[in-house]
mmCIF file of C-alpha atoms and ligand atoms in Angstrom:
data_model
loop_
_atom_site.group_PDB
_atom_site.id
_atom_site.type_symbol
_atom_site.label_atom_id
_atom_site.label_comp_id
_atom_site.label_asym_id
_atom_site.label_seq_id
_atom_site.Cartn_x
_atom_site.Cartn_y
_atom_site.Cartn_z
ATOM 1 C CA MET W 1 0.000 0.000 0.000
ATOM 2 C CA TYR W 2 1.420 3.348 -1.032
ATOM 3 C CA ASP W 3 0.805 6.562 0.920
ATOM 4 C CA LEU W 4 0.456 8.485 -2.315
ATOM 5 C CA LEU W 5 -0.041 7.646 -5.962
ATOM 6 C CA LEU W 6 0.608 10.190 -8.713
ATOM 7 C CA LYS W 7 -1.524 8.771 -11.472
ATOM 8 C CA GLY W 8 -1.846 9.408 -15.183
ATOM 9 C CA GLY W 9 1.101 11.743 -15.769
ATOM 10 C CA THR W 10 4.087 11.672 -18.093
ATOM 11 C CA LEU W 11 7.295 10.934 -16.239
ATOM 12 C CA LEU W 12 10.076 13.191 -17.509
ATOM 13 C CA ASP W 13 13.431 12.363 -15.959
ATOM 14 C CA PRO W 14 16.420 13.563 -17.987
ATOM 15 C CA ALA W 15 18.801 11.680 -15.657
ATOM 16 C CA SER W 16 17.500 8.357 -16.956
ATOM 17 C CA GLY W 17 16.217 9.616 -20.314
ATOM 18 C CA VAL W 18 12.682 8.459 -19.485
ATOM 19 C CA GLN W 19 9.785 10.379 -20.989
ATOM 20 C CA GLN W 20 6.673 8.223 -20.956
ATOM 21 C CA ALA W 21 3.334 7.652 -19.275
ATOM 22 C CA LEU W 22 4.158 6.206 -15.854
ATOM 23 C CA ASP W 23 2.582 6.341 -12.405
ATOM 24 C CA VAL W 24 4.638 6.969 -9.276
ATOM 25 C CA GLY W 25 3.926 5.315 -5.927
ATOM 26 C CA VAL W 26 5.289 6.974 -2.778
ATOM 27 C CA GLY W 27 5.502 5.502 0.710
ATOM 28 C CA GLY W 28 7.444 6.268 3.868
ATOM 29 C CA GLY W 29 8.677 9.439 2.195
ATOM 30 C CA LYS W 30 10.382 7.492 -0.565
ATOM 31 C CA VAL W 31 9.750 6.573 -4.179
ATOM 32 C CA GLN W 32 8.446 2.994 -3.992
ATOM 33 C CA ALA W 33 7.180 2.326 -7.491
ATOM 34 C CA ILE W 34 7.513 3.718 -10.997
ATOM 35 C CA ALA W 35 5.240 1.722 -13.302
ATOM 36 C CA SER W 36 2.460 1.973 -15.814
ATOM 37 C CA ASN W 37 -1.125 1.634 -14.568
ATOM 38 C CA ILE W 38 -0.676 1.236 -10.830
ATOM 39 C CA ALA W 39 -4.154 0.503 -9.457
ATOM 40 C CA PRO W 40 -5.720 3.302 -7.346
ATOM 41 C CA SER W 41 -6.689 0.651 -4.792
ATOM 42 C CA GLU W 42 -2.993 0.240 -3.982
ATOM 43 C CA ALA W 43 -2.703 3.731 -2.478
ATOM 44 C CA ALA W 44 -4.179 5.553 0.508
ATOM 45 C CA ARG W 45 -4.291 8.752 -1.511
ATOM 46 C CA VAL W 46 -4.450 9.170 -5.275
ATOM 47 C CA ILE W 47 -3.743 12.443 -7.057
ATOM 48 C CA SER W 48 -4.508 12.601 -10.760
ATOM 49 C CA VAL W 49 -1.692 14.285 -12.664
ATOM 50 C CA ARG W 50 -3.196 13.611 -16.083
ATOM 51 C CA GLY W 51 -1.940 16.069 -18.672
ATOM 52 C CA CYS W 52 1.080 16.935 -16.499
ATOM 53 C CA TYR W 53 4.767 16.149 -16.452
ATOM 54 C CA VAL W 54 6.117 14.435 -13.375
ATOM 55 C CA THR W 55 9.775 15.384 -12.878
ATOM 56 C CA PRO W 56 12.437 14.968 -10.202
ATOM 57 C CA GLY W 57 12.086 17.714 -7.584
ATOM 58 C CA LEU W 58 13.337 20.929 -9.133
ATOM 59 C CA ILE W 59 16.492 22.473 -7.653
ATOM 60 C CA ASP W 60 17.096 26.234 -7.800
ATOM 61 C CA LEU W 61 20.864 26.776 -7.663
ATOM 62 C CA HIS W 62 20.755 30.512 -6.954
ATOM 63 C CA THR W 63 18.199 32.025 -4.580
ATOM 64 C CA HIS W 64 18.075 34.517 -1.721
ATOM 65 C CA VAL W 65 15.931 33.099 1.057
ATOM 66 C CA ALA W 66 17.273 34.836 4.166
ATOM 67 C CA ALA W 67 13.763 36.066 4.982
ATOM 68 C CA GLY W 68 13.867 38.350 7.997
ATOM 69 C CA ILE W 69 17.662 38.644 7.877
ATOM 70 C CA THR W 70 18.260 40.553 4.650
ATOM 71 C CA GLN W 71 15.934 43.163 3.198
ATOM 72 C CA ASN W 72 15.208 41.271 -0.027
ATOM 73 C CA GLY W 73 15.247 37.708 1.277
ATOM 74 C CA VAL W 74 12.191 35.769 0.145
ATOM 75 C CA ASP W 75 10.592 33.067 2.282
ATOM 76 C CA PRO W 76 12.288 29.788 1.313
ATOM 77 C CA ASP W 77 8.968 28.026 0.779
ATOM 78 C CA ILE W 78 7.724 30.811 -1.509
ATOM 79 C CA ALA W 79 10.829 30.227 -3.646
ATOM 80 C CA GLY W 80 10.594 26.514 -2.942
ATOM 81 C CA VAL W 81 7.750 24.070 -2.417
ATOM 82 C CA TYR W 82 4.961 26.600 -3.055
ATOM 83 C CA SER W 83 6.566 27.270 -6.450
ATOM 84 C CA GLY W 84 7.086 23.655 -7.498
ATOM 85 C CA VAL W 85 10.692 23.619 -6.258
ATOM 86 C CA CYS W 86 11.969 21.050 -3.730
ATOM 87 C CA THR W 87 15.468 22.369 -3.078
ATOM 88 C CA VAL W 88 16.870 25.897 -3.041
ATOM 89 C CA VAL W 89 20.472 26.998 -2.688
ATOM 90 C CA ASP W 90 20.853 30.319 -0.931
ATOM 91 C CA ALA W 91 23.655 32.100 -2.760
ATOM 92 C CA GLY W 92 25.495 33.892 -0.006
ATOM 93 C CA SER W 93 22.803 35.886 1.759
ATOM 94 C CA GLY W 94 24.647 35.181 5.007
ATOM 95 C CA GLY W 95 28.325 35.804 5.704
ATOM 96 C CA SER W 96 30.466 34.565 8.576
ATOM 97 C CA HIS W 97 28.945 37.103 10.996
ATOM 98 C CA THR W 98 25.304 36.519 10.013
ATOM 99 C CA PHE W 99 25.083 32.925 8.809
ATOM 100 C CA SER W 100 24.017 31.570 12.188
ATOM 101 C CA GLY W 101 20.690 33.380 11.615
ATOM 102 C CA MET W 102 20.188 31.297 8.471
ATOM 103 C CA ALA W 103 21.093 28.128 10.328
ATOM 104 C CA ARG W 104 18.914 28.880 13.341
ATOM 105 C CA TYR W 105 15.849 30.643 11.970
ATOM 106 C CA VAL W 106 15.534 29.983 8.241
ATOM 107 C CA ILE W 107 16.765 26.518 7.293
ATOM 108 C CA PRO W 108 15.112 24.411 10.050
ATOM 109 C CA GLN W 109 11.695 26.031 9.576
ATOM 110 C CA ALA W 110 11.465 25.552 5.837
ATOM 111 C CA LYS W 111 9.548 22.694 4.255
ATOM 112 C CA THR W 112 11.861 23.221 1.303
ATOM 113 C CA ARG W 113 15.359 21.736 1.473
ATOM 114 C CA VAL W 114 17.621 24.765 1.937
ATOM 115 C CA LEU W 115 21.323 24.532 1.185
ATOM 116 C CA ALA W 116 23.577 27.555 1.254
ATOM 117 C CA MET W 117 26.761 29.303 0.319
ATOM 118 C CA VAL W 118 28.476 31.422 2.977
ATOM 119 C CA HIS W 119 29.393 34.815 1.594
ATOM 120 C CA ILE W 120 33.071 35.785 1.758
ATOM 121 C CA GLY W 121 31.881 39.208 2.944
ATOM 122 C CA ARG W 122 31.396 39.014 6.686
ATOM 123 C CA THR W 123 27.827 40.379 6.772
ATOM 124 C CA GLY W 124 26.683 38.620 3.613
ATOM 125 C CA LEU W 125 24.087 40.609 1.707
ATOM 126 C CA ALA W 126 22.708 42.442 4.742
ATOM 127 C CA HIS W 127 24.425 45.599 3.514
ATOM 128 C CA MET W 128 25.275 46.002 -0.165
ATOM 129 C CA PRO W 129 27.712 46.436 -1.758
ATOM 130 C CA GLU W 130 29.046 43.918 0.692
ATOM 131 C CA LEU W 131 32.739 44.236 -0.155
ATOM 132 C CA ARG W 132 33.858 47.838 0.290
ATOM 133 C CA THR W 133 37.362 47.264 1.627
ATOM 134 C CA ARG W 134 39.658 44.336 2.410
ATOM 135 C CA GLU W 135 38.357 44.570 5.994
ATOM 136 C CA ASP W 136 35.016 43.141 4.890
ATOM 137 C CA ILE W 137 36.653 39.766 4.249
ATOM 138 C CA ASP W 138 37.486 37.528 7.192
ATOM 139 C CA VAL W 139 38.794 34.247 5.811
ATOM 140 C CA PRO W 140 39.274 32.422 9.164
ATOM 141 C CA ALA W 141 35.745 33.392 10.278
ATOM 142 C CA THR W 142 34.353 32.188 6.931
ATOM 143 C CA ILE W 143 36.106 28.862 7.360
ATOM 144 C CA ALA W 144 34.740 28.590 10.923
ATOM 145 C CA ALA W 145 31.182 29.337 9.725
ATOM 146 C CA ILE W 146 31.410 26.646 7.039
ATOM 147 C CA GLN W 147 32.720 24.110 9.519
ATOM 148 C CA ALA W 148 30.044 24.994 12.084
ATOM 149 C CA HIS W 149 27.223 24.503 9.561
ATOM 150 C CA ARG W 150 28.751 21.898 7.296
ATOM 151 C CA SER W 151 25.545 19.875 6.798
ATOM 152 C CA ASN W 152 23.798 22.813 5.088
ATOM 153 C CA VAL W 153 26.728 24.627 3.511
ATOM 154 C CA LEU W 154 28.007 23.879 0.028
ATOM 155 C CA GLY W 155 30.735 26.486 -0.177
ATOM 156 C CA VAL W 156 31.543 30.165 -0.535
ATOM 157 C CA LYS W 157 29.950 32.960 -2.553
ATOM 158 C CA ILE W 158 31.608 36.055 -3.907
ATOM 159 C CA ARG W 159 30.126 38.793 -6.090
ATOM 160 C CA LEU W 160 32.458 40.590 -8.458
ATOM 161 C CA VAL W 161 30.785 43.940 -7.841
ATOM 162 C CA GLY W 162 31.458 47.040 -5.784
ATOM 163 C CA PRO W 163 34.361 49.173 -4.635
ATOM 164 C CA GLY W 164 36.096 46.421 -2.652
ATOM 165 C CA VAL W 165 36.455 44.181 -5.702
ATOM 166 C CA ARG W 166 37.377 47.199 -7.853
ATOM 167 C CA ASP W 167 40.299 47.847 -5.485
ATOM 168 C CA MET W 168 41.285 44.259 -4.659
ATOM 169 C CA GLY W 169 40.731 42.777 -8.119
ATOM 170 C CA ALA W 170 41.323 39.027 -8.318
ATOM 171 C CA GLU W 171 42.862 39.082 -4.825
ATOM 172 C CA ALA W 172 39.286 38.963 -3.521
ATOM 173 C CA VAL W 173 38.680 35.744 -5.464
ATOM 174 C CA HIS W 174 41.954 34.399 -4.144
ATOM 175 C CA LEU W 175 40.802 34.958 -0.564
ATOM 176 C CA ALA W 176 37.478 33.237 -1.257
ATOM 177 C CA LYS W 177 39.349 30.301 -2.809
ATOM 178 C CA GLN W 178 41.421 30.030 0.371
ATOM 179 C CA ALA W 179 38.216 29.410 2.314
ATOM 180 C CA THR W 180 36.965 26.766 -0.121
ATOM 181 C CA THR W 181 40.317 25.012 -0.360
ATOM 182 C CA GLU W 182 40.650 24.829 3.427
ATOM 183 C CA THR W 183 37.157 23.375 3.792
ATOM 184 C CA GLY W 184 37.021 21.213 0.660
ATOM 185 C CA THR W 185 34.001 23.110 -0.607
ATOM 186 C CA ARG W 186 33.131 24.950 -3.816
ATOM 187 C CA LEU W 187 33.124 28.580 -4.860
ATOM 188 C CA MET W 188 30.213 30.355 -6.536
ATOM 189 C CA VAL W 189 31.166 33.547 -8.354
ATOM 190 C CA HIS W 190 28.675 36.217 -9.420
ATOM 191 C CA ILE W 191 29.812 38.002 -12.572
ATOM 192 C CA GLY W 192 28.357 41.203 -14.024
ATOM 193 C CA ASP W 193 28.759 44.572 -12.314
ATOM 194 C CA PRO W 194 25.801 46.918 -12.811
ATOM 195 C CA ASP W 195 27.865 49.811 -11.429
ATOM 196 C CA SER W 196 30.765 49.186 -13.850
ATOM 197 C CA LEU W 197 33.388 49.387 -11.119
ATOM 198 C CA VAL W 198 34.971 45.977 -11.683
ATOM 199 C CA SER W 199 37.311 45.471 -14.624
ATOM 200 C CA ALA W 200 37.003 42.775 -17.278
ATOM 201 C CA ASP W 201 40.502 41.676 -16.282
ATOM 202 C CA THR W 202 39.204 40.678 -12.856
ATOM 203 C CA THR W 203 36.634 38.381 -14.484
ATOM 204 C CA ARG W 204 39.294 36.878 -16.766
ATOM 205 C CA GLN W 205 41.664 36.292 -13.851
ATOM 206 C CA MET W 206 38.807 34.775 -11.848
ATOM 207 C CA LEU W 207 38.164 32.310 -14.679
ATOM 208 C CA ARG W 208 41.751 31.106 -14.274
ATOM 209 C CA LEU W 209 41.373 30.753 -10.499
ATOM 210 C CA VAL W 210 38.165 28.699 -10.433
ATOM 211 C CA GLN W 211 38.521 24.928 -10.420
ATOM 212 C CA ARG W 212 36.504 21.772 -11.009
ATOM 213 C CA GLY W 213 33.238 21.999 -9.078
ATOM 214 C CA ASP W 214 33.243 25.779 -8.774
ATOM 215 C CA ILE W 215 30.248 27.650 -10.193
ATOM 216 C CA VAL W 216 30.169 30.809 -12.289
ATOM 217 C CA THR W 217 26.715 32.365 -12.074
ATOM 218 C CA HIS W 218 24.916 34.924 -14.288
ATOM 219 C CA PHE W 219 26.237 33.369 -17.499
ATOM 220 C CA PHE W 220 24.017 35.686 -19.594
ATOM 221 C CA THR W 221 24.645 38.938 -17.755
ATOM 222 C CA GLY W 222 24.922 41.985 -19.990
ATOM 223 C CA ASN W 223 26.705 44.047 -17.331
ATOM 224 C CA THR W 224 30.340 45.170 -17.283
ATOM 225 C CA ALA W 225 32.924 42.475 -16.554
ATOM 226 C CA ASN W 226 30.780 39.771 -18.087
ATOM 227 C CA LEU W 227 32.091 36.968 -20.320
ATOM 228 C CA LEU W 228 32.185 38.911 -23.593
ATOM 229 C CA ASP W 229 34.967 41.086 -24.991
ATOM 230 C CA SER W 230 34.278 44.427 -26.692
ATOM 231 C CA ASN W 231 33.545 42.588 -29.963
ATOM 232 C CA GLY W 232 30.993 40.320 -28.328
ATOM 233 C CA ARG W 233 33.304 37.288 -28.390
ATOM 234 C CA VAL W 234 33.344 34.902 -25.433
ATOM 235 C CA TYR W 235 36.710 35.117 -23.656
ATOM 236 C CA PRO W 236 38.959 32.083 -24.277
ATOM 237 C CA GLU W 237 39.181 31.660 -20.493
ATOM 238 C CA VAL W 238 35.517 30.558 -20.494
ATOM 239 C CA ARG W 239 36.357 27.530 -22.650
ATOM 240 C CA GLU W 240 39.332 26.765 -20.396
ATOM 241 C CA ALA W 241 37.176 26.962 -17.265
ATOM 242 C CA LEU W 242 34.571 24.744 -18.895
ATOM 243 C CA ASP W 243 37.213 22.186 -19.857
ATOM 244 C CA ALA W 244 38.502 22.301 -16.273
ATOM 245 C CA GLY W 245 35.060 21.263 -14.957
ATOM 246 C CA VAL W 246 33.605 24.585 -13.863
ATOM 247 C CA THR W 247 29.779 24.803 -13.827
ATOM 248 C CA LEU W 248 28.114 27.616 -15.771
ATOM 249 C CA ASP W 249 24.823 28.785 -14.280
ATOM 250 C CA ALA W 250 22.411 31.153 -16.038
ATOM 251 C CA ALA W 251 20.859 32.744 -12.943
ATOM 252 C CA SER W 252 18.468 35.492 -13.953
ATOM 253 C CA GLY W 253 18.016 38.042 -11.209
ATOM 254 C CA ARG W 254 16.634 41.451 -12.032
ATOM 255 C CA MET W 255 19.858 42.881 -13.394
ATOM 256 C CA ASN W 256 21.877 40.027 -14.852
ATOM 257 C CA PHE W 257 20.111 38.525 -17.841
ATOM 258 C CA THR W 258 19.963 39.953 -21.364
ATOM 259 C CA PHE W 259 18.740 38.257 -24.508
ATOM 260 C CA ASP W 260 21.544 39.969 -26.410
ATOM 261 C CA ALA W 261 24.258 38.360 -24.248
ATOM 262 C CA ALA W 262 22.367 35.046 -24.323
ATOM 263 C CA ARG W 263 22.182 35.028 -28.124
ATOM 264 C CA ARG W 264 25.849 35.935 -28.562
ATOM 265 C CA ILE W 265 26.977 33.269 -26.103
ATOM 266 C CA LEU W 266 24.652 30.557 -27.465
ATOM 267 C CA ASP W 267 25.629 31.385 -31.066
ATOM 268 C CA GLN W 268 29.269 30.758 -30.131
ATOM 269 C CA GLY W 269 28.389 27.263 -28.995
ATOM 270 C CA PHE W 270 28.269 27.720 -25.230
ATOM 271 C CA ARG W 271 25.329 26.483 -23.174
ATOM 272 C CA PRO W 272 24.820 26.853 -19.445
ATOM 273 C CA HIS W 273 24.686 23.702 -17.324
ATOM 274 C CA CYS W 274 22.037 25.109 -15.007
ATOM 275 C CA ILE W 275 19.092 27.499 -14.947
ATOM 276 C CA SER W 276 18.332 29.359 -11.722
ATOM 277 C CA THR W 277 16.384 32.391 -10.544
ATOM 278 C CA ASP W 278 18.499 34.550 -8.186
ATOM 279 C CA ILE W 279 15.054 35.188 -6.730
ATOM 280 C CA THR W 280 14.479 37.958 -4.157
ATOM 281 C CA ILE W 281 11.277 39.648 -2.972
ATOM 282 C CA PRO W 282 11.468 42.382 -5.640
ATOM 283 C CA GLY W 283 12.683 39.919 -8.285
ATOM 284 C CA ARG W 284 9.713 37.677 -7.680
ATOM 285 C CA HIS W 285 7.346 40.504 -8.548
ATOM 286 C CA THR W 286 9.304 41.852 -11.519
ATOM 287 C CA LEU W 287 11.681 40.197 -13.947
ATOM 288 C CA VAL W 288 12.266 36.821 -12.302
ATOM 289 C CA GLY W 289 8.801 35.601 -11.344
ATOM 290 C CA SER W 290 9.604 32.000 -10.499
ATOM 291 C CA LEU W 291 11.882 29.123 -11.473
ATOM 292 C CA THR W 292 9.249 27.709 -13.826
ATOM 293 C CA GLU W 293 8.944 31.103 -15.507
ATOM 294 C CA VAL W 294 12.715 31.336 -16.009
ATOM 295 C CA MET W 295 12.536 27.809 -17.467
ATOM 296 C CA SER W 296 9.784 29.049 -19.832
ATOM 297 C CA ARG W 297 12.090 31.886 -20.880
ATOM 298 C CA PHE W 298 14.620 29.246 -21.931
ATOM 299 C CA LEU W 299 11.954 27.469 -23.983
ATOM 300 C CA ALA W 300 11.517 30.788 -25.812
ATOM 301 C CA LEU W 301 15.299 30.845 -26.371
ATOM 302 C CA GLY W 302 15.015 27.498 -28.182
ATOM 303 C CA PHE W 303 15.722 24.973 -25.431
ATOM 304 C CA SER W 304 13.493 21.891 -25.185
ATOM 305 C CA LEU W 305 11.351 20.963 -22.192
ATOM 306 C CA GLU W 306 13.718 18.077 -21.488
ATOM 307 C CA ASP W 307 16.672 20.524 -21.623
ATOM 308 C CA VAL W 308 15.190 22.928 -19.095
ATOM 309 C CA VAL W 309 14.187 20.114 -16.735
ATOM 310 C CA ARG W 310 17.708 18.653 -17.022
ATOM 311 C CA MET W 311 19.133 22.106 -16.205
ATOM 312 C CA THR W 312 17.056 22.320 -13.022
ATOM 313 C CA THR W 313 17.360 18.704 -11.834
ATOM 314 C CA ILE W 314 20.260 16.360 -12.597
ATOM 315 C CA ASN W 315 22.636 19.067 -13.856
ATOM 316 C CA THR W 316 22.036 21.121 -10.730
ATOM 317 C CA ALA W 317 22.421 18.077 -8.488
ATOM 318 C CA LYS W 318 25.787 17.427 -10.150
ATOM 319 C CA ALA W 319 26.737 21.089 -9.774
ATOM 320 C CA ILE W 320 26.416 20.754 -5.992
ATOM 321 C CA GLY W 321 27.877 17.244 -5.839
ATOM 322 C CA MET W 322 24.593 15.662 -4.723
ATOM 323 C CA GLU W 323 23.649 13.578 -7.755
ATOM 324 C CA ALA W 324 23.681 10.423 -5.631
ATOM 325 C CA SER W 325 20.601 11.658 -3.747
ATOM 326 C CA LEU W 326 19.017 14.491 -5.759
ATOM 327 C CA GLY W 327 18.049 15.277 -9.335
ATOM 328 C CA ALA W 328 16.566 11.954 -10.459
ATOM 329 C CA LEU W 329 13.463 9.888 -9.796
ATOM 330 C CA ALA W 330 14.621 6.497 -8.656
ATOM 331 C CA LEU W 331 13.283 3.727 -6.460
ATOM 332 C CA GLY W 332 14.255 4.051 -2.812
ATOM 333 C CA ARG W 333 15.182 7.703 -3.028
ATOM 334 C CA GLU W 334 13.535 10.422 -0.976
ATOM 335 C CA ALA W 335 10.371 11.364 -2.879
ATOM 336 C CA ASP W 336 11.099 14.885 -4.086
ATOM 337 C CA ILE W 337 8.854 15.341 -7.107
ATOM 338 C CA SER W 338 7.661 18.323 -9.141
ATOM 339 C CA VAL W 339 4.481 18.150 -11.186
ATOM 340 C CA LEU W 340 4.453 20.646 -14.043
ATOM 341 C CA LYS W 341 2.082 21.632 -16.787
ATOM 342 C CA LEU W 342 3.088 22.934 -20.203
ATOM 343 C CA VAL W 343 0.594 25.554 -21.356
ATOM 344 C CA ASP W 344 0.235 27.070 -24.850
ATOM 345 C CA GLY W 345 -0.135 30.821 -25.150
ATOM 346 C CA ASP W 346 1.329 34.061 -26.434
ATOM 347 C CA PHE W 347 3.851 35.012 -23.804
ATOM 348 C CA ALA W 348 6.342 37.864 -23.591
ATOM 349 C CA PHE W 349 9.560 37.599 -21.605
ATOM 350 C CA SER W 350 11.544 40.659 -20.568
ATOM 351 C CA ASP W 351 15.238 41.030 -19.824
ATOM 352 C CA SER W 352 17.363 43.380 -17.733
ATOM 353 C CA ASN W 353 17.631 45.860 -20.632
ATOM 354 C CA GLY W 354 13.868 45.953 -21.182
ATOM 355 C CA ALA W 355 14.098 43.866 -24.360
ATOM 356 C CA THR W 356 11.281 41.418 -25.078
ATOM 357 C CA LEU W 357 11.258 37.863 -26.365
ATOM 358 C CA LYS W 358 8.069 36.140 -27.442
ATOM 359 C CA GLY W 359 7.325 32.556 -26.535
ATOM 360 C CA GLN W 360 4.500 30.085 -27.100
ATOM 361 C CA LYS W 361 4.965 27.833 -24.076
ATOM 362 C CA GLY W 362 4.637 28.482 -20.372
ATOM 363 C CA ILE W 363 5.577 26.036 -17.623
ATOM 364 C CA MET W 364 3.309 26.076 -14.592
ATOM 365 C CA PRO W 365 3.836 24.269 -11.279
ATOM 366 C CA VAL W 366 0.876 22.077 -10.332
ATOM 367 C CA LEU W 367 2.070 20.166 -7.268
ATOM 368 C CA THR W 368 5.207 19.661 -5.214
ATOM 369 C CA VAL W 369 5.943 16.457 -3.348
ATOM 370 C CA ARG W 370 8.694 17.028 -0.797
ATOM 371 C CA ALA W 371 10.006 13.986 1.072
ATOM 372 C CA GLY W 372 6.781 12.206 0.171
ATOM 373 C CA LEU W 373 4.402 14.936 1.341
ATOM 374 C CA PRO W 374 2.246 16.682 -1.259
ATOM 375 C CA MET W 375 2.402 20.472 -0.958
ATOM 376 C CA PRO W 376 -0.065 22.965 -2.416
ATOM 377 C CA ILE W 377 1.125 25.493 -4.968
ATOM 378 C CA ASP W 378 0.741 29.184 -4.138
ATOM 379 C CA PHE W 379 -1.270 31.489 -6.416
ATOM 380 C CA GLY W 380 1.891 32.701 -8.166
ATOM 381 C CA PRO W 381 3.636 36.019 -8.643
ATOM 382 C CA ARG W 382 1.765 37.307 -11.710
ATOM 383 C CA PRO W 383 -1.712 38.852 -11.913
ATOM 384 C CA ASN W 384 -2.648 35.758 -13.907
ATOM 385 C CA GLY W 385 -0.920 33.359 -11.506
ATOM 386 C CA TRP W 386 2.052 31.341 -12.715
ATOM 387 C CA LEU W 387 2.025 31.875 -16.434
ATOM 388 C CA PRO W 388 4.420 34.436 -17.931
ATOM 389 C CA ALA W 389 3.047 37.816 -19.000
ATOM 390 C CA ALA W 390 0.803 37.728 -22.067
HETATM 391 ZN ZN1 ZN U 401 22.240 36.433 -6.259
#
């Protein structure tokens, strides 16, 4: 007897390449059966997911969920289970001097699985720009914070923005790498400086400092110090970083996603490994919307549904070194499942420059199952709910 049966949907699991009509039986918080035509009588509760895609629980690699700690931090469950997302990675909202607030008040109360990066700036994103001088970086305290919260912490975050990075250049990245090397964790680097303080050289030097497992986020940023030279060519260091095993993440955010940069980068043969939101309270109500909306934006850019699910499930699980437990639907695993609907329409996606891209498909979350428990979906950030703007 299963606790829950998701019946009548199309299983879409890029990790195994499966895309077919299959039911999923859940019991004891785990996936117990994946089969065609499981009888309703075999489950205590049956939810019809006819007309929907059943995918591994979505993972958002770049979020800001320090609700109540930073000004823009969104509630983790708003970014997470109420949006069809099972796991969120907080990208450095907390630094060594503030991370205990995340660990004590945010992570344990969330229904969503919350993992986090500790910011190399001591107060995280409580006060931005967070790196104003060298004094804002405390490497030993960062190492101590990672060690104290090791079960939730994936590594270190740095943003290549602001006067501190302008003055320190790649030395700031070097200091962040010290903290990851000492703790055996990974570095996530934000590129793209809206204030144009940071030089392109700092980004190029950073690309030589990152190593296998590190993550470069905002792949499609149009801001200064992005990945494109003055002729719109991708720097050769990007290819070298890719060959070295660095993950490229196309986090959106409000200020770091342009269709122009996306087109140039895609046309030169580069594709991001992961799609993420960089969601904040204001981002949720403006450019970003939700993870499923950012996925829809990628459909409009020419990616397939299977691509965008891969880039928010197994690719993201690999990016954080958790592919043994997350990112795939497999028997015996914790039942983290997203149920999504693909809707036809005339949609318009905006970017950070105010440019528009039309699309004909919108992805909508229908249900989240987190550790076997079905969770309702919120109404959604748009006037019309979850679908992108018409
Ligand atoms: Zn961010």
